[in-house]
Short mmCIF file of C-alpha atoms and ligand atoms in Angstrom, two decimals:
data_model
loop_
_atom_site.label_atom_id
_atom_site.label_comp_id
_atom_site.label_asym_id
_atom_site.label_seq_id
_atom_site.Cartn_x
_atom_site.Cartn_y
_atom_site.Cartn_z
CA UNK G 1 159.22 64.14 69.92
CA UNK G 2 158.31 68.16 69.22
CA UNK G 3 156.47 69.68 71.73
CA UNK G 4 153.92 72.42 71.52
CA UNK G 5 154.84 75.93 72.18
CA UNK G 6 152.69 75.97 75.18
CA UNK G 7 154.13 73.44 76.88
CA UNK G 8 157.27 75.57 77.09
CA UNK G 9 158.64 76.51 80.68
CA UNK G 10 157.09 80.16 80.80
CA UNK G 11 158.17 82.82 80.51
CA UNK G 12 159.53 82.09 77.08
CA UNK G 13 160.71 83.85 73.90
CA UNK G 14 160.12 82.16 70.87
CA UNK G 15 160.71 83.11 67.54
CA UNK G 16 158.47 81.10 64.17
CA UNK G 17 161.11 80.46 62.25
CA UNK G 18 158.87 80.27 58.57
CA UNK G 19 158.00 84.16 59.98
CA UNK G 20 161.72 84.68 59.79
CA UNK G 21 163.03 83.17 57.04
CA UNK G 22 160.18 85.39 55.28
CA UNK G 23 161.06 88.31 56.85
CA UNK G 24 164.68 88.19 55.71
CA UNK G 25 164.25 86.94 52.39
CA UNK G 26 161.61 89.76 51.62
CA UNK G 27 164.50 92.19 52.94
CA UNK G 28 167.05 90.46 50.78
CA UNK G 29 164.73 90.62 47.71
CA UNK G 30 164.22 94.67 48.02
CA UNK G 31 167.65 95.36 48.07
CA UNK G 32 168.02 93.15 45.55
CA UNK G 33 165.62 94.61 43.73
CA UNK G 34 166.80 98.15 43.93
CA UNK G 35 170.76 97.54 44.24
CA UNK G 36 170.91 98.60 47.61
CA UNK G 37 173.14 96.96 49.73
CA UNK G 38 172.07 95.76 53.09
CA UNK G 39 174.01 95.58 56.25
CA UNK G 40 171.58 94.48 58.92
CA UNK G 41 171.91 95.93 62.39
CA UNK G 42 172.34 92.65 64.65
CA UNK G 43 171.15 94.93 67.95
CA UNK G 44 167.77 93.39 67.46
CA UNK G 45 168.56 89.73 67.33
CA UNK G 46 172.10 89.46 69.09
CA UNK G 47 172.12 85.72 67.73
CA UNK G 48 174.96 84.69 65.75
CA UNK G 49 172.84 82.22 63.76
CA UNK G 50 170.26 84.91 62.56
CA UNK G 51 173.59 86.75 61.42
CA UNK G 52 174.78 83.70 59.19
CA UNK G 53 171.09 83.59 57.59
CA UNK G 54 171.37 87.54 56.87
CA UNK G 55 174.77 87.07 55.58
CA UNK G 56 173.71 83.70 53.49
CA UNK G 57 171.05 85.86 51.83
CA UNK G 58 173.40 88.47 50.52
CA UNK G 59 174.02 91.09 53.17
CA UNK G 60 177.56 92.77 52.53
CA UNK G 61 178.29 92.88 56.59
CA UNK G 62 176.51 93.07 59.39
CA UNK G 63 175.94 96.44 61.75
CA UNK G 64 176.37 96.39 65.44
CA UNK G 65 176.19 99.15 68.31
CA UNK G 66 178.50 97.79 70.35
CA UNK G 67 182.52 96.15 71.02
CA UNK G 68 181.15 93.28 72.76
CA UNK G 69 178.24 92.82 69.75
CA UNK G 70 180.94 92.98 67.59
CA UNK G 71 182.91 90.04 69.60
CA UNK G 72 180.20 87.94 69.50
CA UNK G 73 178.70 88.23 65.54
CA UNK G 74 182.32 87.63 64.05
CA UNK G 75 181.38 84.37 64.71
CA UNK G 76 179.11 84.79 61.64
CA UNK G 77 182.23 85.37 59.57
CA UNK G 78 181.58 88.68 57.82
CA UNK G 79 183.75 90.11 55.63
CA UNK G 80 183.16 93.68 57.04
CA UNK G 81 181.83 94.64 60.55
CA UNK G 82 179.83 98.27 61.16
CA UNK G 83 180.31 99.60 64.75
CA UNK G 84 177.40 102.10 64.12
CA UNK G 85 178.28 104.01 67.41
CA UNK G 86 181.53 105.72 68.16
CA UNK G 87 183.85 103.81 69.76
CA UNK G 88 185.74 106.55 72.74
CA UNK G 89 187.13 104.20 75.57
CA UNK G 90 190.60 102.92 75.42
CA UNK G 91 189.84 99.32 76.46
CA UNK G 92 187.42 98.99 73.69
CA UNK G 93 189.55 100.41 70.78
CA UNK G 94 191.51 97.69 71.86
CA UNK G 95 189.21 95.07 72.03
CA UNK G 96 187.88 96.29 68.40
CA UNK G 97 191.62 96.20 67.01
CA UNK G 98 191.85 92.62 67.84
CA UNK G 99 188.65 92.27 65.72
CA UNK G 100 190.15 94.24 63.10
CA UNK G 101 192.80 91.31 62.53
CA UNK G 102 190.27 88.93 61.35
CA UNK G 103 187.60 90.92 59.74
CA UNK G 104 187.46 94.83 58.71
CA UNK G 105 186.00 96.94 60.53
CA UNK G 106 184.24 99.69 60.32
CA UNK G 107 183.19 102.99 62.95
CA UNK G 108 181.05 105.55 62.98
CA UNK G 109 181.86 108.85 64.19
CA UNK G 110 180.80 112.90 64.42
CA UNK G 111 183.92 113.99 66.05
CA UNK G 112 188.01 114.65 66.12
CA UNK G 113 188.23 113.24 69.37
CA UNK G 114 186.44 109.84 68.07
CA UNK G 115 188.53 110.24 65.10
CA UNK G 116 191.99 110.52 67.10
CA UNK G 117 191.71 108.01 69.19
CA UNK G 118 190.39 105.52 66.86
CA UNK G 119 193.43 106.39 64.84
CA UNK G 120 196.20 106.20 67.80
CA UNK G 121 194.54 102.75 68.75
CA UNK G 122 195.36 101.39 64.86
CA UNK G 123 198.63 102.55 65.08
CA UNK G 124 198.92 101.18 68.59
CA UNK G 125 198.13 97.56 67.41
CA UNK G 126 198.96 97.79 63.69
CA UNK G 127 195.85 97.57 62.01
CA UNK G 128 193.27 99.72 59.43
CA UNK G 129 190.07 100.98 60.37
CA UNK G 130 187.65 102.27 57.95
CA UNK G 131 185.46 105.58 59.16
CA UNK G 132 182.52 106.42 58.06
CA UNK G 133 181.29 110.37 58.68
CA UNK G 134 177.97 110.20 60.28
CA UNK G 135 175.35 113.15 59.78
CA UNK G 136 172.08 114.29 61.21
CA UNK G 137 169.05 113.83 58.88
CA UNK G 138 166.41 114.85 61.37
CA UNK G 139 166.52 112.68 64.01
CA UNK G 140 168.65 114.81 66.40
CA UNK G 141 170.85 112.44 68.19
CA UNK G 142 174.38 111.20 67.12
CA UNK G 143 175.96 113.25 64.03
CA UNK G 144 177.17 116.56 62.35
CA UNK G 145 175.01 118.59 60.14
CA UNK G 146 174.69 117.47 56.79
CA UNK G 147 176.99 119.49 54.46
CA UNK G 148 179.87 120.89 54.46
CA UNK G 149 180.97 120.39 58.30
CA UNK G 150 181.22 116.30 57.00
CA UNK G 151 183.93 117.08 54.78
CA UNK G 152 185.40 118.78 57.26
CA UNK G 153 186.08 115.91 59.69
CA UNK G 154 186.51 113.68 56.46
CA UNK G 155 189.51 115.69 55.87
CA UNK G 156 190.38 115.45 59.17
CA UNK G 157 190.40 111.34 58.86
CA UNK G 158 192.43 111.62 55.40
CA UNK G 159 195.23 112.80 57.34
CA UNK G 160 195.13 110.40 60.48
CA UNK G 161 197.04 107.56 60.07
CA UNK G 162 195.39 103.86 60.48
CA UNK G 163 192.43 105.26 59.11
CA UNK G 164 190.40 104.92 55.71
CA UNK G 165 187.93 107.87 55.23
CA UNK G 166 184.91 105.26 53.41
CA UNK G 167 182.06 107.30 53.46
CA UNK G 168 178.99 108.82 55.32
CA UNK G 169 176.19 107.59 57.65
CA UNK G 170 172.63 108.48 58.90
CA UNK G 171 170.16 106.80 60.80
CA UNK G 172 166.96 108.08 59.63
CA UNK G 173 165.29 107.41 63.12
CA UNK G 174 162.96 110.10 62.63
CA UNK G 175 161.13 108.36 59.74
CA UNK G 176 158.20 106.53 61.69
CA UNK G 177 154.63 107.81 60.80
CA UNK G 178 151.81 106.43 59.09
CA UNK G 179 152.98 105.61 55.66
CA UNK G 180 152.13 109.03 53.75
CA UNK G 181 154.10 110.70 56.90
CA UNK G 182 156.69 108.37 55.72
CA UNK G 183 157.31 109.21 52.55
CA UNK G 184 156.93 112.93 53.20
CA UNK G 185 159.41 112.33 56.10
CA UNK G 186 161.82 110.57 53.66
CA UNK G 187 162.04 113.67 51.47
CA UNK G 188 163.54 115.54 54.46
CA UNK G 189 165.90 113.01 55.00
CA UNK G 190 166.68 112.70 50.70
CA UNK G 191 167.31 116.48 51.12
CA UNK G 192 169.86 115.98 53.81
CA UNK G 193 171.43 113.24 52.55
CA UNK G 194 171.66 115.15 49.01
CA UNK G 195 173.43 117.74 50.38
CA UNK G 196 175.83 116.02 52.19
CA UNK G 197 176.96 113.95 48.36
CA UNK G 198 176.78 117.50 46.81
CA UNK G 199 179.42 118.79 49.39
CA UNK G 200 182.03 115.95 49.00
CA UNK G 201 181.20 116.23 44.93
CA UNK G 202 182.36 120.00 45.36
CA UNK G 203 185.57 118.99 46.87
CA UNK G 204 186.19 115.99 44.79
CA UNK G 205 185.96 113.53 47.44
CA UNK G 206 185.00 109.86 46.57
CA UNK G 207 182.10 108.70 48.91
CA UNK G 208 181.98 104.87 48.18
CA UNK G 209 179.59 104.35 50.91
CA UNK G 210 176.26 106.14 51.96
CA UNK G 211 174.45 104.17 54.75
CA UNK G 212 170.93 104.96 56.21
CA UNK G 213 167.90 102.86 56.13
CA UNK G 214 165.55 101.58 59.30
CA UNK G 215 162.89 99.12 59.73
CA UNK G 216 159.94 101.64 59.42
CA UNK G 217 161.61 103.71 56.50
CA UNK G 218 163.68 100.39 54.76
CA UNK G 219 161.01 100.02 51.95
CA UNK G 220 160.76 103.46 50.58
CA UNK G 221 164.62 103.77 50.97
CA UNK G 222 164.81 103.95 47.32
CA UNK G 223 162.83 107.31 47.28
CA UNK G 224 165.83 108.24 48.83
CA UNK G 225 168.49 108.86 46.18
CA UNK G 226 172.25 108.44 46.94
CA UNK G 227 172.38 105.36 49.24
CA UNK G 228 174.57 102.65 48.39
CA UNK G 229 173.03 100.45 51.59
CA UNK G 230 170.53 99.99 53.89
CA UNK G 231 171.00 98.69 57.66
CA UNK G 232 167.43 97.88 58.59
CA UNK G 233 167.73 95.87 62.18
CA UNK G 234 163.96 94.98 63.87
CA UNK G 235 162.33 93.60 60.48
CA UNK G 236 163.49 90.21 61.28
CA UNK G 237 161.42 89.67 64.03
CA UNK G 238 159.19 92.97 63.58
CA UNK G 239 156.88 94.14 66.64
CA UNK G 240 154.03 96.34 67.88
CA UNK G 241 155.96 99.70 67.10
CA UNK G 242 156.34 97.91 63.64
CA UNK G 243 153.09 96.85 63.45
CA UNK G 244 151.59 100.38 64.58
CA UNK G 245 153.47 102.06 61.95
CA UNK G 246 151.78 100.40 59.38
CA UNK G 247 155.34 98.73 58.70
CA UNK G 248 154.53 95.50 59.22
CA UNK G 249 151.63 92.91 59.38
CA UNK G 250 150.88 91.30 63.19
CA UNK G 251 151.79 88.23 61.02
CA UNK G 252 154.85 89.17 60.29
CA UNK G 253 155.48 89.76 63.65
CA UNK G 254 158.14 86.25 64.63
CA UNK G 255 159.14 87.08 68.09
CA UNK G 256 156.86 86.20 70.84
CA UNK G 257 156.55 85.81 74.30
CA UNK G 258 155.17 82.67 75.88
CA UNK G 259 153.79 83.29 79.45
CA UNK G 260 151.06 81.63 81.18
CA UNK G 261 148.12 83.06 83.47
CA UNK G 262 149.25 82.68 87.20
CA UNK G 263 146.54 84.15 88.86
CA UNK G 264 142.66 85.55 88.30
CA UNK G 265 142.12 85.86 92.10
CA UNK G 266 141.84 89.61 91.74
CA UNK G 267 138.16 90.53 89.60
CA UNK G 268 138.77 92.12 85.91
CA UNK G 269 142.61 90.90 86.15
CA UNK G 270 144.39 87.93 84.96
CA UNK G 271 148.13 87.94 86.11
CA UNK G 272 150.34 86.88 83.66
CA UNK G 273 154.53 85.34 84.45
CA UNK G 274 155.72 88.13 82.15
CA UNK G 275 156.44 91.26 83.59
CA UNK G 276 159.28 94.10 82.81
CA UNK G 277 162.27 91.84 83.11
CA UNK G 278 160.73 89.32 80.40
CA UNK G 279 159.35 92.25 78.16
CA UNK G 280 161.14 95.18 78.71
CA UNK G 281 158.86 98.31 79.99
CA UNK G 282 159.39 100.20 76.78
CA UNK G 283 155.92 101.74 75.85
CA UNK G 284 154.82 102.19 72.11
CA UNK G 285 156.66 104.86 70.28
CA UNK G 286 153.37 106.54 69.03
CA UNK G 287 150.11 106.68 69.06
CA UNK G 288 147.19 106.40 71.60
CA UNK G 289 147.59 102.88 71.82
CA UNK G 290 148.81 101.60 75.09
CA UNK G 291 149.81 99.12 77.06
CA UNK G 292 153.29 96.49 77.20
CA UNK G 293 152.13 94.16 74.14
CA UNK G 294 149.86 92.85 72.62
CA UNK G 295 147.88 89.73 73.72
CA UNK G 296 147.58 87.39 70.28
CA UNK G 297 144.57 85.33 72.10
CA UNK G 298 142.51 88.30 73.54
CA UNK G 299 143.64 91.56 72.09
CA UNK G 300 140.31 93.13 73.63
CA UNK G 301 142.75 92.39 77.23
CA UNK G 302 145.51 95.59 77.70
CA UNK G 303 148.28 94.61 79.31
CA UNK G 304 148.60 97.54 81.10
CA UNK G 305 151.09 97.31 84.13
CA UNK G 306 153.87 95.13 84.34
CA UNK G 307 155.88 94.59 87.59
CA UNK G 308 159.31 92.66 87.25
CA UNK G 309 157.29 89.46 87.16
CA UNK G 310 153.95 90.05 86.68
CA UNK G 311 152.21 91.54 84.20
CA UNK G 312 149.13 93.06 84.95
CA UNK G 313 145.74 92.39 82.50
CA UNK G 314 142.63 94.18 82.41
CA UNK G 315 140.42 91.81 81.44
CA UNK G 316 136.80 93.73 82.01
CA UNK G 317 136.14 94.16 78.11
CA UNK G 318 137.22 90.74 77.15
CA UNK G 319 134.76 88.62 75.88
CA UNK G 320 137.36 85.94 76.80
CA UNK G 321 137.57 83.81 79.76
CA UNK G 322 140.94 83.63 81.32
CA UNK G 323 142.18 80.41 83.48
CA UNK G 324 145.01 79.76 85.75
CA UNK G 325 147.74 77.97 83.94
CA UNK G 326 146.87 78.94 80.31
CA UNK G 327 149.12 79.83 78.29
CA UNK G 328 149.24 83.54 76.69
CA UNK G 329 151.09 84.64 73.29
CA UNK G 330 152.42 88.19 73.59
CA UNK G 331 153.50 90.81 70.70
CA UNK G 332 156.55 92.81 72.73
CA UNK G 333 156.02 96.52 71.91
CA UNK G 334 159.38 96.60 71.54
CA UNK G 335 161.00 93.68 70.57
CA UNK G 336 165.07 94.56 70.47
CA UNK G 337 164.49 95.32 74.14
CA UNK G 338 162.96 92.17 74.83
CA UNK G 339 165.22 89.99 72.97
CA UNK G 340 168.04 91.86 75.12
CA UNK G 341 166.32 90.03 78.59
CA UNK G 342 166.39 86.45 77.19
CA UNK G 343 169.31 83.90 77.27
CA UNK G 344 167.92 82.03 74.15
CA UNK G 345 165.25 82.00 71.85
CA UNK G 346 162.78 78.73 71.55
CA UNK G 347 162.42 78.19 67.75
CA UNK G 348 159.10 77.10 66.19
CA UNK G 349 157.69 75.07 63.28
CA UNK G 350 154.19 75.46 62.98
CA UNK G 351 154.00 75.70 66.61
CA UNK G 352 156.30 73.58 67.29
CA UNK G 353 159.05 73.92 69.21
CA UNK G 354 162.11 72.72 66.95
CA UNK G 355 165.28 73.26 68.63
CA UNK G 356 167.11 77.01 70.42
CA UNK G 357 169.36 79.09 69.80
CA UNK G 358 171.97 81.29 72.54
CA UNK G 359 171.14 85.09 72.23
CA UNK G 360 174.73 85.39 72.48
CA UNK G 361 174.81 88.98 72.32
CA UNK G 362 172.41 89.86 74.95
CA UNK G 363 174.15 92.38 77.85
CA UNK G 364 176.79 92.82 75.62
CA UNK G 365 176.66 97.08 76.37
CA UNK G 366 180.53 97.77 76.20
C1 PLP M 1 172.56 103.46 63.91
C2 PLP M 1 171.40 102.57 63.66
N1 PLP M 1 171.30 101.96 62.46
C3 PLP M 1 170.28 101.13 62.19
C4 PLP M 1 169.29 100.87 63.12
C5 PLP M 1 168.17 99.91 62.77
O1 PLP M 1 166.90 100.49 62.80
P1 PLP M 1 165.58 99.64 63.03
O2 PLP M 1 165.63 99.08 64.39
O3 PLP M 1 164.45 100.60 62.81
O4 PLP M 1 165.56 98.57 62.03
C6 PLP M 1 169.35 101.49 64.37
C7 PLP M 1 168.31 101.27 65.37
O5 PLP M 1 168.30 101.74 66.48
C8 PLP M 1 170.44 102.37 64.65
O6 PLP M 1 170.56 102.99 65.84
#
């Protein structure tokens, strides 16, 4: 027999699996529709089933941040694995060399050193890695300027053996306005990635692949010219910072947290069994809004502390009661980080709960 959501055992993640599916195939159908390819980034779901649906709906690979990510969604059985971080330590060029026997692989890197080694650990074990170049297109954080100082290292990779100079990568992180600020943002990031196609073009270098794409930026990433693929990662599931950015619908928000009201002993509170270890303390990304989520029932309640197992609501403008052993339906702010805590997702029909699945990637960080 199904049971309801809210007879779960709280605190519980639970993901609406008709939100999903959507989610996905609306993802699928963009990329579709504007021959992108798309190579989700798994760091939001870490579930090797979600993978298989991605892959089952046309994605060319699947993205990952990490060794142990990578370990765990070959399971899916892509053809070709991202590592869109660069790999350094000697243990896990290893690791990702024994990966590279069954499916290819793929790094990202800004630097000789990441280059080198990546390249002494193929030769080590016998194996091909491709590398793709990645470049800075605003956001500041991993990769080399975009131009000429790409081609550079590219060259660099040509002559290392083990490796296969593919192409270039950005992660256009810094696209996350409003939606005019988006598109104006994505201009800055077109420039950046134009210039970085004009410089290999200049030296006659074939770039077969130019990655970027985000959840917040993934359906204006045709306004930016040159990409051959997209590697959006939160829009399965979606979340406040989604939602916020005027990225998403709440609806199309499928990840949610189940708690249930412990305790209203304290006037103007209710204290809920999801605190910082069930939701992850990550604040919104912009915005005045604040708070850890967003209450579905009583979104005039702010969840506005959260200790590791409580969270803490104001409930003074609510025009809601609150009672002990209710249960709550929360909107993570950030829902990659949340997904991260749990050991399994609860998955829903129409409320009900219709079977689980293992977030087998969660605390995989090396
Ligand atoms: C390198 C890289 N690619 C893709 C993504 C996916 O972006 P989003 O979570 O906005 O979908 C991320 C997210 O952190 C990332 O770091």
């Amino acid at each position: 027999m199904p049971m309801h959501y809210s007879e779960l055992s709280t605190p519980a993640l639970t993901v609406d699996l008709d939100v999903l599916d959507r989610n996905l195939s609306c993802m699928a159908a963009y990329c579709r529709e504007h021959k992108l390819g798309l190579r989700p980034h798994t760091k939001t779901h870490k579930t090797v089933e979600i993978g298989r649906m991605q892959l089952s709906r046309g994605a060319r690979g699947l993205t990952v941040a990490k060794v142990g990510e990578a370990e765990v969604m070959l399971a899916a059985e892509p053809e070709e694995l991202l590592v869109a971080f660069p790999v350094l330590g000697a243990e896990p060029l290893r690791r990702l060399a024994v990966l590279a026997r069954t499916a290819r692989i793929l790094v990202s890197l800004d630097s000789e050193t990441a280059a080198q080694r990546l390249s002494a650990a193929a030769v080590a074990h016998g194996v091909t890695f491709g590398a793709l170049v990645e470049f800075d297109a605003g956001l500041g954080r991993c990769g080399l300027p975009p131009g000429h100082g790409c081609v550079a290292l590219a060259k660099e990779i040509q002559k290392l053996p083990g490796l296969l100079f593919r192409g270039v990568l950005t992660y256009p992180g810094n696209i996350g306005g409003v939606e005019a600020q988006r598109h104006e943002q994505a201009q800055g990031v077109a420039a950046a990635v134009r210039r970085t196609i004009e410089a290999f073009e200049a030296e006659h270098i074939p770039v077969e692949i130019v990655s970027a794409g985000s959840t917040p930026s993934a359906f204006i990433s045709h306004e930016i010219s040159g990409l051959t693929e997209i590697r959006p990662g939160t829009y399965v599931y979606n979340d406040l910072n989604t939602y916020y950015q005027g990225a998403c619908a709440l609806e199309d928000c499928a990840a949610r947290v189940v708690a249930t009201v412990v305790s209203t002993a304290v006037p103007g509170r209710a204290i809920i069994d999801a605190g910082s270890k069930t939701l992850s303390s990550d604040l919104l990304r912009q915005g005045a809004q604040s708070g850890y989520g967003l209450v579905t029932e009583a979104p005039d309640a702010l969840l506005f502390k959260l200790n590791e197992e409580h969270g803490f609501l104001d409930i003074t403008a609510s025009s809601r009661a609150f009672h002990v052993g209710e249960t709550l339906t929360i909107i993570p702010n950030h829902v990659c980080t949340c997904v991260n805590m749990h050991d399994e997702l609860f998955l829903l029909r129409k409320g009900e709960v219709v079977g689980t699945w293992r977030v087998a990637g969660r605390g995989k960080i090396r």
